[in-house]
GROMACS .gro file of C-alpha atoms in nm:
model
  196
    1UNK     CA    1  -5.990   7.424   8.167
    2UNK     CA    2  -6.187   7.721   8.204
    3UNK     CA    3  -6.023   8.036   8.046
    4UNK     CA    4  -6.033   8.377   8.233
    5UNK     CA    5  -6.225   8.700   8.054
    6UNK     CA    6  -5.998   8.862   7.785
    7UNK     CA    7  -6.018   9.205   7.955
    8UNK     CA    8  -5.886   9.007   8.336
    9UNK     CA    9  -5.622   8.869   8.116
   10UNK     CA   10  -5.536   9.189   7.961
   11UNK     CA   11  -5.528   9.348   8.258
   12UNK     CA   12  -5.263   9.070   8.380
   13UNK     CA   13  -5.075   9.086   8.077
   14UNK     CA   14  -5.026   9.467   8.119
   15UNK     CA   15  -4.973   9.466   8.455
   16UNK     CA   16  -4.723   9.215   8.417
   17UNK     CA   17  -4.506   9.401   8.166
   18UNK     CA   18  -4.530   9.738   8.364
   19UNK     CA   19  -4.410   9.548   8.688
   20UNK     CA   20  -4.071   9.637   8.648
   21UNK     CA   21  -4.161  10.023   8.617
   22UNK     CA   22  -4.373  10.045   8.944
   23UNK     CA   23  -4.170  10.138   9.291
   24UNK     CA   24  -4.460   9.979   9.519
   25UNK     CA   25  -4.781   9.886   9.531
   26UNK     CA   26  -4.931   9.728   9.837
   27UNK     CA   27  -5.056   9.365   9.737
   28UNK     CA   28  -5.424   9.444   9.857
   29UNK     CA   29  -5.437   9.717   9.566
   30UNK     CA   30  -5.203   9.567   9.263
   31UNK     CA   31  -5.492   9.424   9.069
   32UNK     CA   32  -5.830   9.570   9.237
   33UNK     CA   33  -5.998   9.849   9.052
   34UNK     CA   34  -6.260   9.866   9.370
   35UNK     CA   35  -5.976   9.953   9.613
   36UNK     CA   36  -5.872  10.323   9.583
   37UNK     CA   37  -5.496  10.306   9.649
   38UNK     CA   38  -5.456  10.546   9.954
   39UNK     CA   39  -5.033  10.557   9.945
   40UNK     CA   40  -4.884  10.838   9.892
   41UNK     CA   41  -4.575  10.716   9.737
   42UNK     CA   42  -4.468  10.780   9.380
   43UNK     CA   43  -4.565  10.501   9.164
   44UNK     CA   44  -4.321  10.580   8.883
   45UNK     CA   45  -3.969  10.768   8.963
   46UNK     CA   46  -3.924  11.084   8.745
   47UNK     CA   47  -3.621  11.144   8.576
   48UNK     CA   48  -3.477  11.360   8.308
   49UNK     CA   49  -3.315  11.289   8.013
   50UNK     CA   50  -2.935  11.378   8.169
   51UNK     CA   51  -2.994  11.112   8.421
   52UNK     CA   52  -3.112  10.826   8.205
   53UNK     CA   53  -2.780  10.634   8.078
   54UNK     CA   54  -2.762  10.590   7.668
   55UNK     CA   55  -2.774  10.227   7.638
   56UNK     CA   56  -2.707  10.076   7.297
   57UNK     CA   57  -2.779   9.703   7.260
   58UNK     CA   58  -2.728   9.492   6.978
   59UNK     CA   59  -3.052   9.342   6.843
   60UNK     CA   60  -2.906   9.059   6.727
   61UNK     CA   61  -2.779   8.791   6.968
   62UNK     CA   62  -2.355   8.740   6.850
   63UNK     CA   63  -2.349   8.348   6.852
   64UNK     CA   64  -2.700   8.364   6.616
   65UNK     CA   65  -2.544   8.625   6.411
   66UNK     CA   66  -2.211   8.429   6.355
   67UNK     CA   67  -2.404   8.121   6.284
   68UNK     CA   68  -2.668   8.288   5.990
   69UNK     CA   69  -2.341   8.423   5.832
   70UNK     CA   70  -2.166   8.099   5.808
   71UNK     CA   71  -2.435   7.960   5.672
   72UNK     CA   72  -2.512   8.200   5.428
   73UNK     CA   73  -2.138   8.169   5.308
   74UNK     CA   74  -2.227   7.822   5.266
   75UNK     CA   75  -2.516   7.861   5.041
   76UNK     CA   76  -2.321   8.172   4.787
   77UNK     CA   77  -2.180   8.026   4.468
   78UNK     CA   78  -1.876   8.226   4.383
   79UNK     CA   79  -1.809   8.377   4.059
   80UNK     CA   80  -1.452   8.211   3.928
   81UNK     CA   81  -1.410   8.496   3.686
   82UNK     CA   82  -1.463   8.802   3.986
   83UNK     CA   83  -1.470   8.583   4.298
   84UNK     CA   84  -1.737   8.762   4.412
   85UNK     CA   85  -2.053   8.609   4.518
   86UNK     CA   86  -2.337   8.580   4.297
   87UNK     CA   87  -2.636   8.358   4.400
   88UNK     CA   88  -2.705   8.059   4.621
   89UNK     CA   89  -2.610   7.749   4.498
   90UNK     CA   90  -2.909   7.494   4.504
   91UNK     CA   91  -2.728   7.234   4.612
   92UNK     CA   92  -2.606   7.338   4.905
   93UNK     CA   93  -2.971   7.549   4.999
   94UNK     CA   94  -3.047   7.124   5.000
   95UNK     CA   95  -2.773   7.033   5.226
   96UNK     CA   96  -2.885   7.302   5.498
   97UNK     CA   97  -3.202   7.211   5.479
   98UNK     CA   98  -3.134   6.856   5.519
   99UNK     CA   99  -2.870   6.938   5.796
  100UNK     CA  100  -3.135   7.163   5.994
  101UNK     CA  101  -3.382   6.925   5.955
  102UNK     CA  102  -3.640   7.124   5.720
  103UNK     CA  103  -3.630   6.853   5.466
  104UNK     CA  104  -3.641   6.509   5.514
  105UNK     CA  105  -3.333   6.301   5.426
  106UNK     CA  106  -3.471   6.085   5.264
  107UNK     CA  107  -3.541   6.320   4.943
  108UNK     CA  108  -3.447   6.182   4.687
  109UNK     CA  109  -3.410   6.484   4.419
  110UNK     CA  110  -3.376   6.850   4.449
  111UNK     CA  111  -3.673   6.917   4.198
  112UNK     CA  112  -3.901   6.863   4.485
  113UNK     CA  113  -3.800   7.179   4.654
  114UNK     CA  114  -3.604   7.367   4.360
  115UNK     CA  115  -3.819   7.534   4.122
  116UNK     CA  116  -3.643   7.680   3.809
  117UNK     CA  117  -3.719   7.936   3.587
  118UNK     CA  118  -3.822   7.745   3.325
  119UNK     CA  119  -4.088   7.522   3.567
  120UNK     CA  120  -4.200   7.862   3.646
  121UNK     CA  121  -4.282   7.957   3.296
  122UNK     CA  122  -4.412   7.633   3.194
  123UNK     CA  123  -4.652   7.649   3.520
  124UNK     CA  124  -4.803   8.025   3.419
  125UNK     CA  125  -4.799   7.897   3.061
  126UNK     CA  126  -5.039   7.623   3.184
  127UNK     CA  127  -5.272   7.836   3.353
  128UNK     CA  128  -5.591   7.935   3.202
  129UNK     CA  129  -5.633   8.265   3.019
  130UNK     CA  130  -5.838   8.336   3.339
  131UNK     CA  131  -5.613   8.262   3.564
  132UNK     CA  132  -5.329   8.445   3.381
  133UNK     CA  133  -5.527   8.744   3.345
  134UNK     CA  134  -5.612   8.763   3.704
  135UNK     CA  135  -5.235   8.728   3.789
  136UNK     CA  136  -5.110   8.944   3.601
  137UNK     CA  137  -5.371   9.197   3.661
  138UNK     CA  138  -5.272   9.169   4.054
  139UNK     CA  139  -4.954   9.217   4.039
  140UNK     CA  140  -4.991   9.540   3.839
  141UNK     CA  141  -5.234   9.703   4.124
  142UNK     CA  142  -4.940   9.560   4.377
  143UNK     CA  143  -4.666   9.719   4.220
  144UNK     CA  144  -4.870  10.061   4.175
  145UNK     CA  145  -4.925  10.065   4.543
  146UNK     CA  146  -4.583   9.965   4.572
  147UNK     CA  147  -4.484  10.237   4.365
  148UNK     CA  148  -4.649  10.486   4.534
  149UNK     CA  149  -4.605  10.376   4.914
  150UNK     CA  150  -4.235  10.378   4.831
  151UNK     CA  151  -4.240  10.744   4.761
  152UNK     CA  152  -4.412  10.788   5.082
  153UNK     CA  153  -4.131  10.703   5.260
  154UNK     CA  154  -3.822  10.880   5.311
  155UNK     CA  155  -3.541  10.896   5.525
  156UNK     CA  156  -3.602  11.143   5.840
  157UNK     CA  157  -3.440  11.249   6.173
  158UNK     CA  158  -3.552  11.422   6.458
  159UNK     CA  159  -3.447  11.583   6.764
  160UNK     CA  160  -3.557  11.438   7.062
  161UNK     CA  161  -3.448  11.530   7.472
  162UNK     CA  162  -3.090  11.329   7.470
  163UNK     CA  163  -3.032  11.254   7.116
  164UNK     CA  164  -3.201  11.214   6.736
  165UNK     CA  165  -3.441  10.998   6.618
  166UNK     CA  166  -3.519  10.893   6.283
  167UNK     CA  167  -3.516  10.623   5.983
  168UNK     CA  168  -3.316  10.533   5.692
  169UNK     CA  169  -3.464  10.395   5.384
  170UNK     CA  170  -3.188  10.201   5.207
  171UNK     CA  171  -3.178   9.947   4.947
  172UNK     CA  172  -3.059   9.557   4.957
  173UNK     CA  173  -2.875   9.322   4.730
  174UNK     CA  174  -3.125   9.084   4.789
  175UNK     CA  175  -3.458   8.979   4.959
  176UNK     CA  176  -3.615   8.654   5.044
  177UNK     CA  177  -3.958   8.617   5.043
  178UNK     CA  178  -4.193   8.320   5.198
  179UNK     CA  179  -4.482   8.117   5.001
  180UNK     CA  180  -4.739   8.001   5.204
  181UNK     CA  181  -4.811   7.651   5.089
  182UNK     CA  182  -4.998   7.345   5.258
  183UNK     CA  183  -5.376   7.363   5.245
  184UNK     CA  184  -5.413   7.736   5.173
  185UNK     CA  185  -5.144   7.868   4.923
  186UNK     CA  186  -5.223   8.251   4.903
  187UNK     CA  187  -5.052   8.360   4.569
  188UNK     CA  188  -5.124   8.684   4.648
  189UNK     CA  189  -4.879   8.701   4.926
  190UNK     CA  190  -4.630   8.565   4.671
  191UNK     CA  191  -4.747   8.871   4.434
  192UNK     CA  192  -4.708   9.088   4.722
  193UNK     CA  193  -4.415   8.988   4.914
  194UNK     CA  194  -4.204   8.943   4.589
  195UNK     CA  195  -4.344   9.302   4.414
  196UNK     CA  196  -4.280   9.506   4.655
   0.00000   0.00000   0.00000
């Protein structure tokens, strides 16, 4: 298979994304930088902010939406003495995963895939004063940076023709965070995904 140029593929890429913007373009000049386009039409239609309609979309498709929640209900423990949620039962995190197909049914224990606390210690009490050292010595430059980038960013809005723009900085419950594993675990991105 022989591959095209990255800059013709670019070039096809772009044009292909601002298709739906241009009014016309006559075929013998859409995608020939040695024909000078002689029409005199308006490639792009002007308008001004009154006449472009305020069009709010949800980001996040409903049915996908509905599904992540009832799953997530499905993974929070429940706290008898509040009833209010408290963490995600291990258990169940199994049963998803073995539902959605992430981890083979055939498993025969959670320990495989649920790492407590205590394993945690136990594997950082293992590691060589080297290695312990170098840990902990990351993850105090990540959460100074951390620190610091944090303050950086505040919440702002703007005016802009037809409206405000801007960004709130708000905090969560809780966060997530992916280990890369397989043949190149990165504990850094642990460090740095967790820290910050």
């Amino acid at each position: 298979m022989k591959h095209q140029p990255l800059r013709q593929t670019t070039v096809f890429i772009v044009a292909y994304l601002l298709a739906p913007l241009l009014i016309h373009i006559p075929a013998s000049t859409a995608f020939s930088a040695s024909i000078t386009n002689t029409n005199t039409d308006t490639m792009l239609t002007r308008r001004t902010p009154d006449e472009v309609q305020l069009e709010i979309k949800d980001p996040v498709d409903p049915t996908a939406l509905t599904q992540a929640k009832a799953i997530l209900d499905e993974l929070r423990t429940t706290d008898s003495s509040s009833q209010q949620s408290s963490s995600c039962s291990p258990t169940a995190l199994l049963s998803v995963a073995h539902r959605l197909g992430d981890i083979p049914k055939d498993t025969p224990n959670s320990d495989t895939y649920i790492v407590t606390p205590d394993r945690c210690k136990a594997a950082f009490d293992s590691l060589t004063e080297e290695e312990r050292t170098s840990l902990l010595n990351i993850h105090g430059r990540v959460k100074a940076f951390a620190e610091a980038q944090r303050k950086s960013v505040v919440d702002v809005e703007v005016d802009i023709p037809g409206g405000k723009a801007g960004q709130t900085v708000s905090p969560c419950k809780a966060a997530g965070c992916y280990a890369p594993g397989g043949r190149y675990p990165l504990p850094s991105s642990v460090i740095m995904t967790a820290v910050t």
